[in-house]
């Protein structure tokens, strides 16, 4: 390795080491071990523009082993991003742009939040899918306007996590040739040498997935790294794993190669020895001008974007409509006919009043909205016929049909969910993916990550309660809806009929700054009559569906299939003034102004009953100490749905009895 290249890489090592030492917290080993790989990739191959972090055709770089976050912060600072040295010095401090793990939206150039191991790889698979899909939909002969790579750094921990198996298996099947992974094969994790608990033949595993695998690359030899990258980029039919043998904590005389440098500061004495070992003659946080000049990517990045812009202008001249569509989608703007088309569909449902299961209503709505929204990308974890996620005009995305807009994820709920997050982060598409509500449990961390990153992923769940029946308690969700509602920033919709389902879908599509879960029934449900005002108020999360004369004596609040129980109870309670409130999205209702919430749930009416086929504790905030909740606080049974609702007391009779008890 040339002295100059090693000198540039050493800047990353020392800057990472110093920041961890100043914070007295962090992981210096991975940045020090991967610095040589990063230097070659970032200086010779990575297409990016520090002046425009949102350039659509930039390469994506993901640090999946996000505990080594000082690696990416050093790279961003040195190459010219808006991440000044003061922020490096504030590593892991309150309100800094350099938190302990890379977090999307904090430092410019951080493409996704990483740290939960295996999830960065999975995001990257989603980004590579989005790149291939957009290329298939927009590129024309002689006009490659979508043409970029997704590069990932990851370690042993990412490979141990099950989600990496899910995502990488699918990536090989799909032939994502512009996805390149660098495995930091240093043999160390926080517990020590991984040979005691990780002896997989990793290269063979990835070859079995259909990947190109480049073995035994010296991660400290620039020529070997370059040769491997060239080989990876030459193969556009397969994703590539480059297996890089590295020394964790490279440059540390006493701690390199051991877990002692994995997750703790090296100490002042060892930092001084590292400087001596590397021949680094500068004080902490001092970078010489020749090093800055060697890393600075601003001029090269601006030239690369300008060259792309010239090519896009030529594309625009020949394909003006496609270019306009591409620009709209990259800007995240909805089509001009969106509102008009959505209204027409909802009006059609109001007129026809179909008695569909809400999963069927969702499927019909997907078809109607996909005709308006070409960026909508569907998918399911091997349950498309049950989830109703695949509409008739959908085209399966594959090696042979990269223009497709539907992904068959297979039985990979966790992988599907974080792949979708990666697609959202890439931009240009709006993905949704379905499974049974019970299996949201498999995907929980990916759902949480979408909320943490404030991105608009749409998670679709069907078979929402004991109402799914004979499959029994293993498949019958009880606590899932309540726990989804506990996720900050998440909106969880449980509509009661076809109209509410369509409105829920409208809100999910329009909510680009945070995720949405849509929860649907297996069983058919009648469609209610709606005024224009009620349809508008559905979007507010809760509204008066059926009212009484004057001030109500009691309010029944319900969601989903149980709205029909509330309406039936209201009819039976003809001698009482009963208001029925449908609350398909409690989070959205909570966001409304006090005046609206008071108009729906007046504080003077303390006699309240809530009914939902799930755990009851959630509803105390709406019914108060004097209210009653009809629900289920145990697990279900295997039997037809009708028998189960009777067995667990989720019936009209139970609602009537509860109303009589509170009022």
XYZ file of C-alpha atoms in Angstrom:
663
model
C 0.000 0.000 0.000
C 1.427 3.381 -0.980
C 2.526 5.676 1.794
C 0.094 8.352 0.684
C -2.894 5.969 0.714
C -1.941 4.674 4.129
C -1.494 8.255 5.348
C -5.046 9.098 4.200
C -6.391 5.959 5.857
C -4.501 6.739 9.039
C -6.377 10.047 9.250
C -9.561 8.004 9.607
C -7.953 5.769 12.211
C -6.641 8.560 14.378
C -9.696 10.780 14.066
C -11.929 7.856 15.037
C -9.655 6.898 17.912
C -9.487 10.465 19.219
C -13.226 11.044 19.071
C -13.893 7.821 21.001
C -11.210 8.755 23.517
C -12.664 12.226 24.058
C -16.138 10.771 24.573
C -14.667 7.938 26.662
C -17.244 5.828 24.867
C -17.538 4.106 21.522
C -16.021 1.495 19.238
C -12.597 2.361 17.794
C -11.712 -1.114 16.529
C -13.886 -1.307 13.398
C -12.980 2.155 12.018
C -9.295 1.452 12.540
C -9.587 -1.955 10.913
C -11.677 -0.889 7.896
C -9.954 2.425 7.155
C -7.908 1.065 4.254
C -10.969 -0.418 2.553
C -12.855 2.840 3.065
C -10.017 4.886 1.611
C -9.999 2.901 -1.631
C -13.776 2.813 -1.974
C -14.414 6.468 -1.178
C -11.517 7.947 -3.104
C -11.538 5.705 -6.184
C -15.089 4.457 -6.667
C -17.853 6.018 -4.610
C -19.971 8.374 -6.731
C -21.248 11.095 -4.432
C -21.445 14.842 -4.103
C -20.916 16.303 -0.618
C -22.580 19.506 -1.856
C -25.839 17.676 -2.676
C -26.612 14.738 -0.431
C -29.956 14.154 -2.209
C -28.608 13.727 -5.750
C -30.733 10.859 -7.017
C -27.981 8.988 -8.903
C -25.411 8.980 -6.095
C -24.028 5.689 -4.866
C -25.353 4.642 -1.476
C -22.911 3.765 1.296
C -24.202 1.845 4.320
C -22.250 1.146 7.501
C -24.235 -1.867 8.673
C -21.940 -2.458 11.661
C -23.090 0.912 12.911
C -21.320 0.679 16.252
C -18.241 1.695 14.258
C -19.942 5.004 13.543
C -16.780 7.082 13.794
C -15.731 5.496 10.509
C -18.558 7.147 8.584
C -18.320 10.406 10.521
C -14.597 10.598 9.713
C -15.250 9.869 6.051
C -17.978 12.487 5.811
C -15.903 15.127 7.561
C -12.755 14.488 5.557
C -14.452 14.299 2.159
C -16.176 17.653 2.519
C -19.658 17.116 3.895
C -21.213 19.663 6.218
C -19.941 17.900 9.323
C -17.392 20.202 10.956
C -14.674 19.149 13.365
C -16.660 20.566 16.269
C -19.256 17.856 15.646
C -16.551 15.181 15.571
C -15.392 16.468 18.943
C -18.975 16.166 20.229
C -19.213 12.476 19.325
C -21.879 10.733 21.411
C -22.888 13.962 23.168
C -26.384 15.349 23.612
C -27.846 16.957 20.466
C -24.690 16.397 18.425
C -24.879 15.374 14.766
C -22.576 12.473 15.601
C -24.621 10.151 17.834
C -23.330 6.801 19.041
C -24.771 4.975 16.038
C -25.383 6.574 12.618
C -28.873 8.038 12.601
C -30.709 9.117 9.492
C -31.409 12.844 9.462
C -28.585 13.857 11.788
C -25.364 13.991 9.777
C -25.573 14.698 6.030
C -24.546 11.638 4.034
C -25.858 9.088 6.525
C -28.255 7.102 4.342
C -29.950 5.080 7.086
C -29.950 4.464 10.809
C -27.789 1.451 11.621
C -26.591 -0.333 14.706
C -29.133 -3.133 15.212
C -26.933 -5.599 13.375
C -27.995 -7.061 10.054
C -30.450 -4.290 9.375
C -28.079 -2.075 7.393
C -27.468 -4.926 4.973
C -31.214 -5.341 4.661
C -31.797 -1.638 4.013
C -29.162 -1.901 1.311
C -31.040 -4.736 -0.384
C -34.079 -2.451 -0.477
C -32.018 0.371 -1.963
C -30.606 -1.959 -4.607
C -34.112 -3.175 -5.460
C -35.288 0.429 -5.825
C -32.323 1.254 -8.062
C -32.964 -1.755 -10.307
C -36.692 -1.070 -10.393
C -36.345 2.599 -11.321
C -33.739 1.722 -13.935
C -36.171 -0.782 -15.425
C -38.971 1.750 -15.484
C -37.073 4.826 -16.717
C -33.849 3.939 -18.518
C -33.893 3.884 -22.298
C -31.228 2.770 -24.800
C -28.430 5.310 -24.649
C -30.023 7.003 -21.624
C -28.931 5.418 -18.338
C -30.283 8.000 -15.921
C -30.543 5.501 -13.046
C -27.160 3.830 -12.682
C -25.621 3.647 -9.225
C -24.261 1.177 -6.722
C -25.084 0.308 -3.137
C -22.009 -0.436 -1.024
C -22.178 -1.975 2.440
C -19.623 -2.436 5.207
C -20.558 -5.116 7.706
C -18.998 -7.463 10.233
C -19.489 -10.867 11.796
C -22.371 -9.673 13.971
C -24.447 -8.672 10.956
C -23.920 -12.120 9.488
C -25.047 -13.847 12.666
C -28.340 -11.977 12.779
C -31.149 -13.873 11.084
C -32.353 -10.878 9.098
C -29.147 -10.960 7.031
C -30.020 -14.480 5.894
C -33.506 -13.368 4.862
C -32.333 -10.336 2.915
C -29.208 -11.751 1.301
C -30.989 -14.884 0.150
C -33.561 -12.756 -1.638
C -30.889 -10.433 -3.069
C -29.178 -13.365 -4.735
C -32.432 -14.642 -6.185
C -33.195 -11.203 -7.604
C -29.700 -10.837 -9.076
C -29.001 -7.400 -7.640
C -25.704 -6.881 -9.445
C -25.109 -3.343 -8.157
C -25.085 -4.424 -4.530
C -21.567 -4.899 -3.135
C -20.869 -6.021 0.443
C -17.520 -5.753 2.226
C -17.236 -8.282 5.039
C -14.919 -7.065 7.786
C -13.590 -10.525 8.585
C -11.560 -9.749 11.677
C -12.666 -12.728 13.761
C -13.595 -10.566 16.757
C -16.850 -9.563 18.405
C -17.482 -7.991 21.772
C -17.236 -11.336 23.584
C -13.892 -12.190 21.998
C -12.810 -14.476 19.179
C -15.889 -15.513 17.200
C -14.596 -18.993 16.397
C -16.264 -20.099 19.617
C -19.736 -19.236 18.293
C -19.498 -18.414 14.587
C -17.952 -21.079 12.387
C -20.233 -20.817 9.344
C -18.649 -21.230 5.941
C -19.790 -17.720 5.073
C -18.417 -17.600 1.513
C -20.157 -20.893 0.693
C -23.346 -19.612 2.245
C -23.360 -16.565 -0.010
C -22.426 -18.612 -3.061
C -25.439 -20.803 -2.332
C -27.571 -17.661 -2.358
C -26.389 -16.920 -5.893
C -23.841 -14.260 -4.986
C -20.427 -13.691 -6.498
C -17.965 -14.173 -3.642
C -14.418 -12.819 -3.671
C -12.471 -14.598 -0.964
C -9.388 -13.817 1.105
C -8.835 -10.178 0.218
C -6.226 -8.436 2.347
C -8.210 -5.563 3.805
C -5.019 -3.575 4.339
C -3.730 -3.868 0.760
C -5.097 -1.216 -1.609
C -4.225 -3.173 -4.747
C -6.128 -6.250 -3.582
C -9.093 -4.134 -2.530
C -9.160 -2.347 -5.903
C -8.958 -5.604 -7.828
C -11.852 -6.999 -5.813
C -14.008 -3.934 -6.420
C -13.278 -4.060 -10.140
C -14.345 -7.708 -10.232
C -17.485 -6.895 -8.268
C -18.479 -4.032 -10.544
C -17.844 -6.092 -13.673
C -20.534 -8.592 -12.673
C -23.936 -6.941 -13.039
C -25.864 -10.220 -12.817
C -25.036 -11.071 -9.202
C -24.553 -9.176 -5.976
C -21.012 -9.495 -4.651
C -19.531 -10.182 -1.261
C -15.882 -9.165 -0.826
C -14.363 -11.075 2.087
C -11.756 -8.756 3.621
C -9.307 -10.093 6.159
C -8.595 -7.233 8.549
C -7.051 -6.573 11.922
C -9.447 -4.913 14.341
C -7.864 -1.821 15.859
C -5.124 -1.761 13.204
C -2.276 0.443 14.452
C -2.767 -0.163 18.151
C 0.385 -1.882 19.447
C -1.243 -3.525 22.465
C -4.912 -3.899 21.555
C -5.058 -4.565 17.808
C -6.476 -7.975 16.958
C -8.348 -8.362 20.248
C -11.772 -7.547 21.616
C -10.145 -5.019 23.953
C -10.480 -2.380 21.220
C -13.942 -3.407 20.052
C -16.161 -1.351 22.304
C -14.049 0.868 24.547
C -11.733 3.837 24.295
C -8.084 2.866 23.917
C -6.845 5.117 26.706
C -4.507 8.102 26.497
C -1.355 6.002 26.736
C -2.397 3.634 23.947
C -3.537 6.545 21.751
C -0.043 8.001 22.032
C 1.439 4.648 21.056
C -0.888 4.455 18.036
C 0.400 7.820 16.859
C 3.946 6.556 17.136
C 3.090 3.270 15.409
C 1.386 5.010 12.489
C 3.859 7.860 12.239
C 1.068 10.358 12.867
C 2.702 13.535 14.130
C -0.361 15.675 14.766
C -2.288 16.510 17.906
C -5.814 15.174 18.442
C -8.343 16.591 15.975
C -5.659 18.211 13.836
C -5.764 17.159 10.179
C -3.028 18.517 7.850
C -4.052 20.283 4.660
C -2.550 17.647 2.386
C -4.794 15.030 3.993
C -7.878 17.194 3.584
C -6.877 17.755 -0.045
C -6.452 14.019 -0.577
C -9.931 13.283 0.746
C -11.894 16.287 -0.576
C -14.650 14.967 -2.871
C -16.520 18.204 -3.488
C -15.023 19.131 -6.861
C -15.144 15.587 -8.189
C -18.666 15.115 -6.862
C -19.930 18.327 -8.417
C -18.441 17.284 -11.751
C -20.056 13.865 -11.553
C -23.463 15.367 -10.842
C -23.040 17.946 -13.613
C -22.204 15.165 -16.062
C -25.304 13.261 -14.954
C -27.432 16.408 -15.258
C -26.276 16.867 -18.846
C -27.285 13.291 -19.599
C -30.623 13.815 -17.891
C -31.234 16.963 -19.936
C -30.671 14.928 -23.109
C -33.068 12.291 -21.792
C -35.601 14.990 -21.007
C -35.406 16.344 -24.541
C -36.157 12.919 -26.008
C -38.542 11.599 -23.346
C -40.172 14.671 -21.760
C -43.095 12.828 -20.170
C -40.900 10.166 -18.582
C -38.484 12.830 -17.365
C -41.308 14.793 -15.761
C -42.563 11.629 -14.075
C -39.062 10.835 -12.816
C -38.667 14.341 -11.388
C -42.080 14.161 -9.706
C -41.286 10.868 -8.060
C -37.827 11.960 -6.938
C -39.375 15.079 -5.392
C -41.883 12.928 -3.486
C -44.860 14.740 -4.992
C -48.150 12.957 -5.572
C -49.708 12.975 -9.072
C -51.850 15.939 -10.061
C -54.938 13.705 -10.342
C -54.403 12.022 -6.966
C -57.059 13.808 -4.907
C -59.627 13.616 -7.691
C -59.005 9.905 -8.231
C -59.167 9.066 -4.544
C -62.445 10.943 -4.134
C -63.945 9.116 -7.107
C -63.037 5.754 -5.583
C -64.417 6.617 -2.150
C -67.619 7.955 -3.731
C -67.983 4.691 -5.638
C -67.671 2.711 -2.422
C -70.216 4.945 -0.694
C -72.666 4.316 -3.500
C -72.127 0.566 -3.836
C -71.684 -0.176 -0.087
C -69.917 -3.522 -0.602
C -69.942 -5.909 2.339
C -66.341 -6.925 1.904
C -63.868 -8.023 4.511
C -61.624 -5.042 5.018
C -58.707 -7.067 3.611
C -60.727 -7.333 0.392
C -61.560 -3.634 0.545
C -57.849 -2.953 0.962
C -57.014 -5.072 -2.064
C -59.579 -3.295 -4.223
C -58.297 0.068 -3.011
C -54.712 -0.896 -3.825
C -55.791 -1.626 -7.397
C -57.615 1.695 -7.680
C -54.733 3.678 -6.166
C -52.026 1.888 -8.155
C -53.685 3.165 -11.333
C -53.147 6.688 -9.982
C -49.764 6.106 -8.354
C -47.168 4.340 -10.526
C -44.568 4.526 -7.743
C -46.655 2.220 -5.533
C -44.727 -1.016 -4.978
C -46.536 -3.939 -3.397
C -45.399 -7.110 -1.746
C -46.205 -9.810 0.754
C -44.357 -12.317 2.900
C -45.762 -15.271 0.935
C -49.391 -14.427 1.726
C -50.544 -12.404 -1.270
C -53.847 -14.315 -1.760
C -54.676 -13.886 1.933
C -53.401 -10.331 2.322
C -54.937 -9.192 -1.003
C -51.762 -7.269 -1.763
C -51.357 -8.209 -5.422
C -53.675 -6.335 -7.767
C -54.477 -7.663 -11.273
C -52.190 -5.262 -13.150
C -49.196 -5.777 -10.835
C -45.988 -7.102 -12.408
C -43.654 -9.218 -10.283
C -40.186 -7.718 -9.901
C -37.472 -10.179 -10.956
C -34.202 -10.515 -12.858
C -36.181 -10.683 -16.083
C -38.756 -8.012 -15.216
C -36.848 -5.240 -13.418
C -39.639 -2.820 -14.324
C -41.997 -4.770 -12.044
C -43.871 -3.169 -9.160
C -44.552 -6.165 -6.918
C -42.005 -8.027 -4.768
C -42.532 -11.630 -3.708
C -40.611 -11.566 -0.428
C -41.163 -15.182 0.541
C -41.596 -16.064 4.202
C -39.341 -13.244 5.363
C -41.426 -10.831 7.448
C -38.499 -9.102 9.163
C -36.466 -8.921 5.982
C -39.424 -7.625 3.985
C -40.083 -4.844 6.463
C -36.534 -3.494 6.526
C -36.100 -3.966 2.787
C -39.126 -1.683 2.414
C -37.481 0.841 4.734
C -34.464 0.803 2.431
C -36.682 1.384 -0.588
C -38.285 4.398 1.077
C -34.869 5.787 1.999
C -33.707 5.360 -1.591
C -36.631 7.377 -2.919
C -38.769 7.239 -6.034
C -41.048 4.459 -4.782
C -43.746 4.021 -2.126
C -43.577 0.430 -0.878
C -46.062 -1.543 1.162
C -45.843 -5.133 2.339
C -48.285 -7.513 3.931
C -48.474 -10.429 6.306
C -50.797 -11.616 9.078
C -51.012 -9.224 12.026
C -49.603 -11.874 14.341
C -46.383 -11.951 12.337
C -45.762 -8.271 12.862
C -43.943 -9.715 15.871
C -41.233 -11.056 13.585
C -40.852 -7.607 12.026
C -41.107 -5.456 15.140
C -37.619 -3.960 15.125
C -37.889 -2.913 11.481
C -41.255 -1.289 12.189
C -39.718 0.607 15.091
C -36.773 1.695 12.942
C -39.111 3.210 10.357
C -40.706 5.313 13.078
C -37.296 6.246 14.496
C -36.166 7.444 11.056
C -39.461 9.260 10.321
C -39.980 7.546 6.972
C -43.260 6.693 5.289
C -43.184 2.897 5.051
C -46.604 1.232 4.867
C -47.036 -2.014 6.808
C -50.169 -3.971 5.937
C -51.602 -6.626 8.256
C -54.637 -8.840 7.817
C -56.366 -11.460 9.982
C -56.560 -8.930 12.756
C -58.155 -10.774 15.686
C -59.714 -13.982 16.947
C -61.970 -13.400 13.955
C -59.525 -15.363 11.799
C -60.941 -18.435 13.522
C -59.763 -21.983 13.046
C -56.008 -21.342 12.764
C -56.097 -20.834 16.509
C -54.168 -18.833 19.087
C -50.794 -19.091 17.318
C -52.277 -16.980 14.545
C -54.802 -14.916 16.496
C -53.444 -11.492 17.512
C -54.532 -10.188 20.877
C -51.955 -7.666 22.110
C -50.473 -6.682 18.744
C -52.646 -3.675 17.865
C -52.132 -2.102 21.276
C -48.367 -2.535 21.096
C -48.199 -1.106 17.586
C -50.022 1.946 18.920
C -47.315 2.319 21.545
C -44.602 2.972 18.929
C -43.862 6.719 18.833
C -44.832 8.420 15.536
C -46.625 5.316 14.228
C -50.178 5.624 12.931
C -52.136 2.381 13.254
C -55.432 2.117 11.363
C -58.107 -0.506 12.010
C -60.988 0.414 9.676
C -64.533 -0.885 10.060
C -65.602 -1.170 6.414
C -64.696 -0.456 2.783
C -64.971 3.332 3.056
C -62.823 3.597 6.159
C -60.317 1.237 4.501
C -60.001 3.530 1.490
C -59.554 6.596 3.685
C -56.936 4.770 5.762
C -55.035 3.960 2.579
C -55.265 7.585 1.432
C -53.789 8.792 4.715
C -51.015 6.196 4.601
C -49.950 7.202 1.094
C -49.979 10.889 1.943
C -48.032 10.455 5.188
C -44.477 10.481 3.887
C -42.762 11.656 7.075
C -43.657 8.711 9.320
C -44.837 5.101 8.923
C -48.337 3.666 8.948
C -49.731 0.263 9.832
C -52.979 -0.806 8.195
C -54.890 -3.585 9.963
C -57.654 -5.500 8.185
C -60.183 -8.257 8.881
C -60.571 -11.682 7.403
C -64.358 -11.687 7.854
C -66.846 -9.694 5.768
C -68.328 -6.478 7.184
C -71.284 -4.353 6.061
C -70.548 -0.903 4.700
C -72.025 2.033 6.595
C -73.824 5.107 5.272
C -71.704 8.264 5.372
C -72.262 11.956 5.011
C -69.575 14.063 3.339
C -68.654 15.460 6.750
C -68.201 11.981 8.190
C -65.960 10.929 5.324
C -63.814 14.009 5.933
C -63.708 13.251 9.660
C -62.507 9.682 9.144
C -59.159 11.275 8.340
C -59.152 12.748 11.838
C -58.858 9.261 13.294
C -62.098 9.259 15.267
C -65.549 10.661 14.547
C -69.234 10.369 15.352
C -70.595 7.556 13.202
C -74.092 7.403 14.675
C -75.491 9.927 17.126
C -78.516 10.493 19.319
C -80.709 13.531 19.890
C -79.111 16.040 22.225
C -76.308 15.268 24.636
C -75.545 11.547 24.849
C -75.897 9.659 28.095
C -73.279 7.147 27.040
C -70.642 6.875 24.314
C -69.583 3.603 22.699
C -66.158 3.709 21.066
C -65.223 0.929 18.664
C -62.815 -0.035 15.910
C -62.797 -2.505 13.045
C -65.308 -5.318 13.024
C -66.564 -4.360 16.486
C -68.100 -1.135 15.150
C -71.004 -3.272 13.993
C -71.492 -4.550 17.541
C -71.598 -0.958 18.778
C -74.196 0.035 16.168
C -76.335 -3.007 16.975
C -76.124 -2.227 20.702
C -77.209 1.360 20.027
C -80.327 0.035 18.282
C -81.156 -2.264 21.181
C -80.680 0.549 23.688
C -83.477 2.623 22.227
C -84.407 3.977 25.659
C -80.959 5.527 26.130
C -79.187 8.359 24.349
C -76.203 6.537 22.856
C -73.479 7.924 20.611
C -71.317 5.565 18.557
C -67.799 6.764 17.813
C -65.678 4.927 15.284
C -61.994 5.403 16.050
C -59.984 3.702 13.300
C -56.745 5.528 14.195
C -56.323 6.563 17.819
C -52.987 8.305 17.181
C -54.521 10.509 14.515
C -57.435 11.342 16.800
C -55.038 12.278 19.593
C -53.329 14.752 17.235
C -56.530 16.744 16.665
C -57.222 20.037 18.385
C -58.961 20.023 21.749
C -62.160 21.493 20.351
C -62.619 18.648 17.876
C -61.810 15.958 20.438
C -64.259 17.528 22.860
C -66.952 17.571 20.163
C -66.542 13.813 19.650
C -65.874 12.748 23.247
C -67.333 15.496 25.466
C -65.710 15.459 28.882
C -69.125 15.839 30.494
C -70.076 12.346 29.337
C -68.152 9.983 31.588
C -70.302 6.940 30.858
C -68.280 5.241 28.151
C -67.765 1.779 26.719
C -64.992 0.730 24.330
C -65.122 -2.430 22.276
C -62.225 -3.972 20.368
C -61.209 -7.609 19.932
C -57.859 -7.139 21.635
C -56.343 -6.400 25.032
C -58.444 -4.019 27.089
C -55.873 -1.946 29.012
C -55.154 0.403 26.110
C -58.668 1.865 26.170
C -58.575 3.229 29.734
C -57.352 6.598 28.412
C -60.638 7.012 26.517
C -63.217 5.445 28.838
C -61.764 6.531 32.199
C -62.025 4.782 35.536
C -65.801 4.533 35.362
C -65.914 3.082 31.875
C -66.004 -0.468 30.591
C -63.982 -2.189 27.903
C -65.158 -5.207 25.961
C -62.141 -7.112 24.669
C -59.938 -10.118 25.289
C -57.136 -10.394 27.835
C -56.245 -14.005 27.219
C -55.186 -16.011 24.186
C -57.685 -17.365 21.698
C -58.800 -20.831 20.700
C -59.151 -22.807 17.490
C -62.766 -22.602 16.363
C -64.974 -20.768 13.851
C -64.920 -17.013 14.369
C -68.555 -16.710 15.404
C -68.114 -19.220 18.205
C -64.992 -17.435 19.448
C -66.642 -14.032 19.705
C -69.403 -15.641 21.777
C -66.919 -17.595 23.900
C -64.930 -14.498 24.803
C -67.934 -12.249 25.281
C -67.328 -9.870 22.387
C -70.967 -9.606 21.396
C -73.780 -7.112 21.058
C -75.275 -8.483 24.269
C -72.034 -7.829 26.137
C -71.918 -4.247 24.848
C -75.532 -3.671 25.901
C -74.802 -5.052 29.363
C -71.749 -2.831 29.715
C -73.716 0.266 28.709
C -76.416 -0.554 31.254
C -73.733 -0.958 33.886
C -72.061 2.409 33.294
C -75.229 4.421 32.599
